[in-house]
């Protein structure tokens, strides 16, 4: 794993936005996996800024969102679909037809999951997945468990994860759906490249367990240690619990 440590969350977002803009210049038809959550909000704002300056071109890119709450449609402002439009897609030159989302209102989640996997395969697989990390180590909605689902599936959310999402639901975690559709851990690990973005001291302990702890389904992010092409982008607060040796090795 390559670890990059920035002085602040803002610098981490800017650094990753620059990296994505360069990747889009090199590979205009990039197939991206994208996260929601509080962490990537700054990244998306920086990408909008770069796009307005003509330095990030999404016109040929294709995107797959990582996950979606069961029961919420695209028009529901609390859905991840709406979050992505609000924070990124409404403001950059991307064609709607190239944006893929899991449909939280699909009648059969099995069929919906299979449809998503087929679409990813038809796109030639994911070139690059950007991930946040839950404070319990989840990736997408792959929650800690004794075993993990390889493919896109319907996940039961832990109370801790529902609490972490309460901000989208007027601060009331009981309104956060109990289930969500999510890419599986295998879907994520099959991407050619992975970037994990984590900022803030609340993530320091789990970042350490994900990077330096044993590989275990109890910390789904630790499975990234098995992937040959992972970059971990941190601010100094999220990096604070890493050993000095790891911090010194980071550029
Ligand atoms: P957060 O969520 O960015 O809101 O902390 C991250 C995640 O759960 O993946």
PDB file of C-alpha atoms and ligand atoms in Angstrom:
ATOM      1  CA  UNK A   1       0.000   0.000   0.000  1.00  0.00           C
ATOM      2  CA  UNK A   2       1.223   3.451  -0.778  1.00  0.00           C
ATOM      3  CA  UNK A   3       0.377   5.928   1.984  1.00  0.00           C
ATOM      4  CA  UNK A   4       0.163   9.650   1.278  1.00  0.00           C
ATOM      5  CA  UNK A   5      -0.210  11.994   4.254  1.00  0.00           C
ATOM      6  CA  UNK A   6      -1.376  15.584   3.828  1.00  0.00           C
ATOM      7  CA  UNK A   7      -1.242  18.385   6.383  1.00  0.00           C
ATOM      8  CA  UNK A   8      -5.030  18.892   6.379  1.00  0.00           C
ATOM      9  CA  UNK A   9      -8.272  17.369   5.127  1.00  0.00           C
ATOM     10  CA  UNK A  10      -8.511  20.188   2.572  1.00  0.00           C
ATOM     11  CA  UNK A  11      -5.033  19.370   1.228  1.00  0.00           C
ATOM     12  CA  UNK A  12      -5.911  15.648   1.057  1.00  0.00           C
ATOM     13  CA  UNK A  13      -9.047  16.437  -0.986  1.00  0.00           C
ATOM     14  CA  UNK A  14      -7.128  18.758  -3.293  1.00  0.00           C
ATOM     15  CA  UNK A  15      -4.332  16.236  -3.802  1.00  0.00           C
ATOM     16  CA  UNK A  16      -6.800  13.477  -4.664  1.00  0.00           C
ATOM     17  CA  UNK A  17      -8.842  15.765  -6.949  1.00  0.00           C
ATOM     18  CA  UNK A  18      -5.630  16.638  -8.856  1.00  0.00           C
ATOM     19  CA  UNK A  19      -4.769  12.952  -9.113  1.00  0.00           C
ATOM     20  CA  UNK A  20      -8.247  12.175 -10.522  1.00  0.00           C
ATOM     21  CA  UNK A  21      -8.063  15.050 -12.998  1.00  0.00           C
ATOM     22  CA  UNK A  22      -4.695  13.710 -14.221  1.00  0.00           C
ATOM     23  CA  UNK A  23      -6.115  10.181 -14.449  1.00  0.00           C
ATOM     24  CA  UNK A  24      -9.012  11.516 -16.566  1.00  0.00           C
ATOM     25  CA  UNK A  25      -6.551  13.263 -18.884  1.00  0.00           C
ATOM     26  CA  UNK A  26      -4.564  10.050 -19.301  1.00  0.00           C
ATOM     27  CA  UNK A  27      -7.657   7.804 -19.610  1.00  0.00           C
ATOM     28  CA  UNK A  28     -10.684   9.918 -20.621  1.00  0.00           C
ATOM     29  CA  UNK A  29     -13.025   6.905 -20.575  1.00  0.00           C
ATOM     30  CA  UNK A  30     -12.093   6.063 -16.978  1.00  0.00           C
ATOM     31  CA  UNK A  31     -14.533   3.736 -15.189  1.00  0.00           C
ATOM     32  CA  UNK A  32     -14.827   4.992 -11.616  1.00  0.00           C
ATOM     33  CA  UNK A  33     -16.365   3.632  -8.435  1.00  0.00           C
ATOM     34  CA  UNK A  34     -17.440   6.504  -6.170  1.00  0.00           C
ATOM     35  CA  UNK A  35     -18.317   6.818  -2.480  1.00  0.00           C
ATOM     36  CA  UNK A  36     -20.699   8.976  -0.502  1.00  0.00           C
ATOM     37  CA  UNK A  37     -20.309  10.159   3.063  1.00  0.00           C
ATOM     38  CA  UNK A  38     -18.938  13.269   4.681  1.00  0.00           C
ATOM     39  CA  UNK A  39     -15.335  12.551   3.780  1.00  0.00           C
ATOM     40  CA  UNK A  40     -15.588  12.951  -0.032  1.00  0.00           C
ATOM     41  CA  UNK A  41     -17.606  16.198   0.068  1.00  0.00           C
ATOM     42  CA  UNK A  42     -14.426  18.300  -0.135  1.00  0.00           C
ATOM     43  CA  UNK A  43     -13.043  16.085  -2.892  1.00  0.00           C
ATOM     44  CA  UNK A  44     -16.192  16.555  -4.971  1.00  0.00           C
ATOM     45  CA  UNK A  45     -16.133  20.334  -4.413  1.00  0.00           C
ATOM     46  CA  UNK A  46     -12.534  20.398  -5.649  1.00  0.00           C
ATOM     47  CA  UNK A  47     -13.444  18.307  -8.702  1.00  0.00           C
ATOM     48  CA  UNK A  48     -16.277  20.730  -9.518  1.00  0.00           C
ATOM     49  CA  UNK A  49     -13.767  23.571  -9.247  1.00  0.00           C
ATOM     50  CA  UNK A  50     -11.264  21.806 -11.528  1.00  0.00           C
ATOM     51  CA  UNK A  51     -14.039  21.007 -14.007  1.00  0.00           C
ATOM     52  CA  UNK A  52     -15.103  24.679 -14.136  1.00  0.00           C
ATOM     53  CA  UNK A  53     -11.500  25.620 -14.855  1.00  0.00           C
ATOM     54  CA  UNK A  54     -11.466  23.095 -17.705  1.00  0.00           C
ATOM     55  CA  UNK A  55      -8.922  20.931 -15.888  1.00  0.00           C
ATOM     56  CA  UNK A  56     -11.113  17.892 -15.156  1.00  0.00           C
ATOM     57  CA  UNK A  57     -13.076  16.428 -18.053  1.00  0.00           C
ATOM     58  CA  UNK A  58     -15.753  13.880 -17.172  1.00  0.00           C
ATOM     59  CA  UNK A  59     -17.368  13.789 -20.627  1.00  0.00           C
ATOM     60  CA  UNK A  60     -16.207  10.253 -21.431  1.00  0.00           C
ATOM     61  CA  UNK A  61     -15.927   8.871 -17.909  1.00  0.00           C
ATOM     62  CA  UNK A  62     -18.342   6.349 -16.494  1.00  0.00           C
ATOM     63  CA  UNK A  63     -19.203   6.102 -12.796  1.00  0.00           C
ATOM     64  CA  UNK A  64     -20.662   3.455 -10.526  1.00  0.00           C
ATOM     65  CA  UNK A  65     -21.791   4.449  -7.068  1.00  0.00           C
ATOM     66  CA  UNK A  66     -20.766   2.102  -4.309  1.00  0.00           C
ATOM     67  CA  UNK A  67     -24.043   1.807  -2.439  1.00  0.00           C
ATOM     68  CA  UNK A  68     -27.591   2.997  -1.802  1.00  0.00           C
ATOM     69  CA  UNK A  69     -30.174   2.789   0.979  1.00  0.00           C
ATOM     70  CA  UNK A  70     -32.982   0.290   0.422  1.00  0.00           C
ATOM     71  CA  UNK A  71     -36.310   2.067  -0.012  1.00  0.00           C
ATOM     72  CA  UNK A  72     -34.989   5.435  -1.192  1.00  0.00           C
ATOM     73  CA  UNK A  73     -35.508   6.515  -4.793  1.00  0.00           C
ATOM     74  CA  UNK A  74     -33.296   8.824  -6.829  1.00  0.00           C
ATOM     75  CA  UNK A  75     -35.523  11.833  -6.108  1.00  0.00           C
ATOM     76  CA  UNK A  76     -35.396  11.377  -2.356  1.00  0.00           C
ATOM     77  CA  UNK A  77     -32.949  14.028  -1.114  1.00  0.00           C
ATOM     78  CA  UNK A  78     -31.655  11.559   1.496  1.00  0.00           C
ATOM     79  CA  UNK A  79     -30.619   9.002  -1.120  1.00  0.00           C
ATOM     80  CA  UNK A  80     -26.988   8.591  -2.095  1.00  0.00           C
ATOM     81  CA  UNK A  81     -28.116   9.121  -5.674  1.00  0.00           C
ATOM     82  CA  UNK A  82     -29.345  12.623  -4.775  1.00  0.00           C
ATOM     83  CA  UNK A  83     -26.185  13.238  -2.723  1.00  0.00           C
ATOM     84  CA  UNK A  84     -24.008  12.526  -5.759  1.00  0.00           C
ATOM     85  CA  UNK A  85     -26.038  14.783  -8.039  1.00  0.00           C
ATOM     86  CA  UNK A  86     -25.991  17.603  -5.474  1.00  0.00           C
ATOM     87  CA  UNK A  87     -22.289  17.376  -4.716  1.00  0.00           C
ATOM     88  CA  UNK A  88     -20.787  16.407  -8.069  1.00  0.00           C
ATOM     89  CA  UNK A  89     -22.784  15.283 -11.078  1.00  0.00           C
ATOM     90  CA  UNK A  90     -25.035  18.360 -11.439  1.00  0.00           C
ATOM     91  CA  UNK A  91     -21.929  20.526 -11.693  1.00  0.00           C
ATOM     92  CA  UNK A  92     -19.570  18.663 -14.059  1.00  0.00           C
ATOM     93  CA  UNK A  93     -19.752  17.748 -17.723  1.00  0.00           C
ATOM     94  CA  UNK A  94     -20.798  14.140 -17.295  1.00  0.00           C
ATOM     95  CA  UNK A  95     -23.565  12.534 -19.361  1.00  0.00           C
ATOM     96  CA  UNK A  96     -26.424  11.134 -17.262  1.00  0.00           C
ATOM     97  CA  UNK A  97     -26.337   7.967 -19.362  1.00  0.00           C
ATOM     98  CA  UNK A  98     -22.821   7.280 -18.082  1.00  0.00           C
ATOM     99  CA  UNK A  99     -23.780   7.479 -14.386  1.00  0.00           C
ATOM    100  CA  UNK A 100     -24.743   4.212 -12.772  1.00  0.00           C
ATOM    101  CA  UNK A 101     -26.500   3.842  -9.428  1.00  0.00           C
ATOM    102  CA  UNK A 102     -27.979   1.035  -7.437  1.00  0.00           C
ATOM    103  CA  UNK A 103     -31.737   1.493  -7.336  1.00  0.00           C
ATOM    104  CA  UNK A 104     -32.840   1.477  -3.703  1.00  0.00           C
ATOM    105  CA  UNK A 105     -36.442   0.986  -4.797  1.00  0.00           C
ATOM    106  CA  UNK A 106     -35.818  -2.036  -7.003  1.00  0.00           C
ATOM    107  CA  UNK A 107     -38.501  -4.710  -6.466  1.00  0.00           C
ATOM    108  CA  UNK A 108     -35.924  -7.478  -6.320  1.00  0.00           C
ATOM    109  CA  UNK A 109     -32.590  -6.637  -4.781  1.00  0.00           C
ATOM    110  CA  UNK A 110     -31.161  -9.885  -6.175  1.00  0.00           C
ATOM    111  CA  UNK A 111     -32.001  -8.853  -9.721  1.00  0.00           C
ATOM    112  CA  UNK A 112     -30.773  -5.315  -9.041  1.00  0.00           C
ATOM    113  CA  UNK A 113     -27.459  -6.614  -7.693  1.00  0.00           C
ATOM    114  CA  UNK A 114     -27.009  -8.923 -10.675  1.00  0.00           C
ATOM    115  CA  UNK A 115     -27.845  -6.052 -13.049  1.00  0.00           C
ATOM    116  CA  UNK A 116     -25.154  -3.896 -11.422  1.00  0.00           C
ATOM    117  CA  UNK A 117     -22.502  -6.608 -11.628  1.00  0.00           C
ATOM    118  CA  UNK A 118     -23.392  -7.135 -15.316  1.00  0.00           C
ATOM    119  CA  UNK A 119     -23.104  -3.401 -16.020  1.00  0.00           C
ATOM    120  CA  UNK A 120     -19.695  -3.234 -14.339  1.00  0.00           C
ATOM    121  CA  UNK A 121     -18.496  -6.230 -16.365  1.00  0.00           C
ATOM    122  CA  UNK A 122     -19.884  -4.716 -19.584  1.00  0.00           C
ATOM    123  CA  UNK A 123     -17.945  -1.515 -18.841  1.00  0.00           C
ATOM    124  CA  UNK A 124     -14.761  -3.597 -18.771  1.00  0.00           C
ATOM    125  CA  UNK A 125     -14.523  -3.575 -14.972  1.00  0.00           C
ATOM    126  CA  UNK A 126     -13.705  -0.707 -12.633  1.00  0.00           C
ATOM    127  CA  UNK A 127     -10.482   1.170 -13.358  1.00  0.00           C
ATOM    128  CA  UNK A 128     -10.401   3.027 -10.074  1.00  0.00           C
ATOM    129  CA  UNK A 129     -12.528   2.888  -6.935  1.00  0.00           C
ATOM    130  CA  UNK A 130     -12.434   5.714  -4.411  1.00  0.00           C
ATOM    131  CA  UNK A 131     -13.434   4.617  -0.920  1.00  0.00           C
ATOM    132  CA  UNK A 132     -14.158   6.125   2.440  1.00  0.00           C
ATOM    133  CA  UNK A 133     -13.855   4.008   5.559  1.00  0.00           C
ATOM    134  CA  UNK A 134     -16.482   3.601   8.263  1.00  0.00           C
ATOM    135  CA  UNK A 135     -15.266   3.965  11.826  1.00  0.00           C
ATOM    136  CA  UNK A 136     -15.968   0.227  12.177  1.00  0.00           C
ATOM    137  CA  UNK A 137     -13.805  -0.514   9.110  1.00  0.00           C
ATOM    138  CA  UNK A 138     -16.599  -1.006   6.596  1.00  0.00           C
ATOM    139  CA  UNK A 139     -16.080  -0.350   2.890  1.00  0.00           C
ATOM    140  CA  UNK A 140     -19.219   0.642   1.032  1.00  0.00           C
ATOM    141  CA  UNK A 141     -21.757  -1.118   3.253  1.00  0.00           C
ATOM    142  CA  UNK A 142     -19.637  -4.221   3.745  1.00  0.00           C
ATOM    143  CA  UNK A 143     -19.946  -4.351   7.503  1.00  0.00           C
ATOM    144  CA  UNK A 144     -17.621  -6.286   9.851  1.00  0.00           C
ATOM    145  CA  UNK A 145     -18.752  -9.920  10.022  1.00  0.00           C
ATOM    146  CA  UNK A 146     -17.427 -13.464  10.210  1.00  0.00           C
ATOM    147  CA  UNK A 147     -17.731 -13.646   6.427  1.00  0.00           C
ATOM    148  CA  UNK A 148     -18.152 -11.076   3.666  1.00  0.00           C
ATOM    149  CA  UNK A 149     -20.229 -11.027   0.489  1.00  0.00           C
ATOM    150  CA  UNK A 150     -18.090 -11.021  -2.625  1.00  0.00           C
ATOM    151  CA  UNK A 151     -20.660  -9.498  -4.982  1.00  0.00           C
ATOM    152  CA  UNK A 152     -23.180  -6.667  -4.934  1.00  0.00           C
ATOM    153  CA  UNK A 153     -25.806  -7.537  -2.353  1.00  0.00           C
ATOM    154  CA  UNK A 154     -28.289  -6.275   0.197  1.00  0.00           C
ATOM    155  CA  UNK A 155     -26.553  -5.518   3.509  1.00  0.00           C
ATOM    156  CA  UNK A 156     -27.998  -5.135   6.990  1.00  0.00           C
ATOM    157  CA  UNK A 157     -26.599  -1.962   8.544  1.00  0.00           C
ATOM    158  CA  UNK A 158     -25.105  -1.969  12.008  1.00  0.00           C
ATOM    159  CA  UNK A 159     -26.589   0.548  14.490  1.00  0.00           C
ATOM    160  CA  UNK A 160     -23.191   2.293  14.490  1.00  0.00           C
ATOM    161  CA  UNK A 161     -23.378   2.744  10.722  1.00  0.00           C
ATOM    162  CA  UNK A 162     -26.964   3.994  10.959  1.00  0.00           C
ATOM    163  CA  UNK A 163     -25.809   6.530  13.565  1.00  0.00           C
ATOM    164  CA  UNK A 164     -22.954   7.644  11.299  1.00  0.00           C
ATOM    165  CA  UNK A 165     -25.536   8.360   8.576  1.00  0.00           C
ATOM    166  CA  UNK A 166     -28.022  10.184  10.805  1.00  0.00           C
ATOM    167  CA  UNK A 167     -26.854  13.543   9.406  1.00  0.00           C
ATOM    168  CA  UNK A 168     -28.673  12.707   6.147  1.00  0.00           C
ATOM    169  CA  UNK A 169     -31.883  11.986   8.094  1.00  0.00           C
ATOM    170  CA  UNK A 170     -32.348  15.085  10.208  1.00  0.00           C
ATOM    171  CA  UNK A 171     -30.007  13.768  12.903  1.00  0.00           C
ATOM    172  CA  UNK A 172     -32.309  10.847  13.826  1.00  0.00           C
ATOM    173  CA  UNK A 173     -30.508   7.545  13.341  1.00  0.00           C
ATOM    174  CA  UNK A 174     -33.755   5.560  13.738  1.00  0.00           C
ATOM    175  CA  UNK A 175     -34.881   7.028  10.420  1.00  0.00           C
ATOM    176  CA  UNK A 176     -31.812   5.640   8.646  1.00  0.00           C
ATOM    177  CA  UNK A 177     -32.876   2.553   6.666  1.00  0.00           C
ATOM    178  CA  UNK A 178     -31.843  -0.781   8.138  1.00  0.00           C
ATOM    179  CA  UNK A 179     -30.694  -2.154   4.820  1.00  0.00           C
ATOM    180  CA  UNK A 180     -28.679  -0.962   1.879  1.00  0.00           C
ATOM    181  CA  UNK A 181     -27.483  -2.253  -1.461  1.00  0.00           C
ATOM    182  CA  UNK A 182     -23.722  -2.313  -1.740  1.00  0.00           C
ATOM    183  CA  UNK A 183     -20.993  -3.455  -4.063  1.00  0.00           C
ATOM    184  CA  UNK A 184     -19.398  -6.529  -2.519  1.00  0.00           C
ATOM    185  CA  UNK A 185     -15.876  -6.755  -1.228  1.00  0.00           C
ATOM    186  CA  UNK A 186     -14.931  -8.768  -4.327  1.00  0.00           C
ATOM    187  CA  UNK A 187     -16.456  -6.133  -6.606  1.00  0.00           C
ATOM    188  CA  UNK A 188     -14.251  -3.556  -4.878  1.00  0.00           C
ATOM    189  CA  UNK A 189     -11.107  -5.697  -4.873  1.00  0.00           C
ATOM    190  CA  UNK A 190     -11.508  -6.477  -8.572  1.00  0.00           C
ATOM    191  CA  UNK A 191     -10.957  -2.798  -9.443  1.00  0.00           C
ATOM    192  CA  UNK A 192      -7.597  -2.177 -11.118  1.00  0.00           C
ATOM    193  CA  UNK A 193      -6.809   0.589  -8.672  1.00  0.00           C
ATOM    194  CA  UNK A 194      -8.156   1.587  -5.258  1.00  0.00           C
ATOM    195  CA  UNK A 195      -7.854   4.840  -3.325  1.00  0.00           C
ATOM    196  CA  UNK A 196      -8.907   4.976   0.321  1.00  0.00           C
ATOM    197  CA  UNK A 197      -9.532   8.496   1.620  1.00  0.00           C
ATOM    198  CA  UNK A 198      -9.735   9.095   5.382  1.00  0.00           C
ATOM    199  CA  UNK A 199      -9.503  12.321   7.322  1.00  0.00           C
ATOM    200  CA  UNK A 200      -9.910  13.428  10.917  1.00  0.00           C
ATOM    201  CA  UNK A 201      -8.814  11.978  14.239  1.00  0.00           C
ATOM    202  CA  UNK A 202     -12.011   9.893  14.602  1.00  0.00           C
ATOM    203  CA  UNK A 203     -10.636   7.659  11.824  1.00  0.00           C
ATOM    204  CA  UNK A 204      -7.088   7.292  13.214  1.00  0.00           C
ATOM    205  CA  UNK A 205      -7.685   4.032  15.112  1.00  0.00           C
ATOM    206  CA  UNK A 206      -9.498   2.240  12.300  1.00  0.00           C
ATOM    207  CA  UNK A 207      -6.983   3.459   9.695  1.00  0.00           C
ATOM    208  CA  UNK A 208      -4.231   1.866  11.760  1.00  0.00           C
ATOM    209  CA  UNK A 209      -6.149  -1.419  12.043  1.00  0.00           C
ATOM    210  CA  UNK A 210      -6.921  -1.416   8.300  1.00  0.00           C
ATOM    211  CA  UNK A 211      -3.344  -0.731   7.213  1.00  0.00           C
ATOM    212  CA  UNK A 212      -1.218  -2.308   9.905  1.00  0.00           C
ATOM    213  CA  UNK A 213      -3.482  -4.853  11.589  1.00  0.00           C
ATOM    214  CA  UNK A 214      -4.223  -8.428  10.560  1.00  0.00           C
ATOM    215  CA  UNK A 215      -6.285  -9.067   7.418  1.00  0.00           C
ATOM    216  CA  UNK A 216      -9.704  -9.971   8.792  1.00  0.00           C
ATOM    217  CA  UNK A 217     -13.345  -9.800   7.762  1.00  0.00           C
ATOM    218  CA  UNK A 218     -13.890  -8.101  11.151  1.00  0.00           C
ATOM    219  CA  UNK A 219     -12.181  -5.061   9.597  1.00  0.00           C
ATOM    220  CA  UNK A 220     -13.323  -5.212   5.971  1.00  0.00           C
ATOM    221  CA  UNK A 221     -10.898  -2.425   4.960  1.00  0.00           C
ATOM    222  CA  UNK A 222      -7.982  -4.645   6.021  1.00  0.00           C
ATOM    223  CA  UNK A 223      -8.708  -6.777   2.941  1.00  0.00           C
ATOM    224  CA  UNK A 224      -7.260  -3.923   0.898  1.00  0.00           C
ATOM    225  CA  UNK A 225      -3.864  -5.195   2.080  1.00  0.00           C
ATOM    226  CA  UNK A 226      -4.400  -8.021  -0.447  1.00  0.00           C
ATOM    227  CA  UNK A 227      -4.807  -5.657  -3.412  1.00  0.00           C
ATOM    228  CA  UNK A 228      -1.711  -4.872  -5.488  1.00  0.00           C
ATOM    229  CA  UNK A 229      -2.575  -1.249  -6.288  1.00  0.00           C
ATOM    230  CA  UNK A 230      -3.900   0.717  -3.315  1.00  0.00           C
ATOM    231  CA  UNK A 231      -3.167   4.306  -2.367  1.00  0.00           C
ATOM    232  CA  UNK A 232      -4.261   5.472   1.095  1.00  0.00           C
ATOM    233  CA  UNK A 233      -4.754   9.246   1.234  1.00  0.00           C
ATOM    234  CA  UNK A 234      -4.833  10.651   4.778  1.00  0.00           C
ATOM    235  CA  UNK A 235      -4.617  13.899   6.605  1.00  0.00           C
ATOM    236  CA  UNK A 236      -2.223  14.012   9.533  1.00  0.00           C
ATOM    237  CA  UNK A 237      -5.030  13.456  12.035  1.00  0.00           C
ATOM    238  CA  UNK A 238      -6.183  10.212  10.409  1.00  0.00           C
ATOM    239  CA  UNK A 239      -2.511   9.142  10.165  1.00  0.00           C
ATOM    240  CA  UNK A 240      -1.749   9.939  13.799  1.00  0.00           C
ATOM    241  CA  UNK A 241      -1.877   6.333  15.064  1.00  0.00           C
ATOM    242  CA  UNK A 242       0.369   4.888  12.343  1.00  0.00           C
ATOM    243  CA  UNK A 243       3.868   3.957  13.384  1.00  0.00           C
ATOM    244  CA  UNK A 244       6.593   6.537  12.917  1.00  0.00           C
ATOM    245  CA  UNK A 245       8.216   4.292  10.347  1.00  0.00           C
ATOM    246  CA  UNK A 246       5.060   4.260   8.169  1.00  0.00           C
ATOM    247  CA  UNK A 247       4.541   7.973   8.578  1.00  0.00           C
ATOM    248  CA  UNK A 248       8.145   8.699   7.641  1.00  0.00           C
ATOM    249  CA  UNK A 249       7.936   6.447   4.571  1.00  0.00           C
ATOM    250  CA  UNK A 250       4.904   8.388   3.282  1.00  0.00           C
ATOM    251  CA  UNK A 251       5.673  11.150   0.776  1.00  0.00           C
TER     252      UNK A 251
HETATM  253  P1  LIG B   1     -17.933   9.245   6.312  1.00  0.00           P
HETATM  254  O1  LIG B   1     -18.335   7.763   5.883  1.00  0.00           O
HETATM  255  O2  LIG B   1     -17.139   9.785   5.160  1.00  0.00           O
HETATM  256  O3  LIG B   1     -19.238   9.964   6.469  1.00  0.00           O
HETATM  257  O4  LIG B   1     -17.122   9.137   7.552  1.00  0.00           O
HETATM  258  C1  LIG B   1     -17.343   6.934   5.393  1.00  0.00           C
HETATM  259  C2  LIG B   1     -17.902   5.559   5.126  1.00  0.00           C
HETATM  260  O5  LIG B   1     -18.773   5.120   5.877  1.00  0.00           O
HETATM  261  O6  LIG B   1     -17.462   4.933   4.162  1.00  0.00           O
END
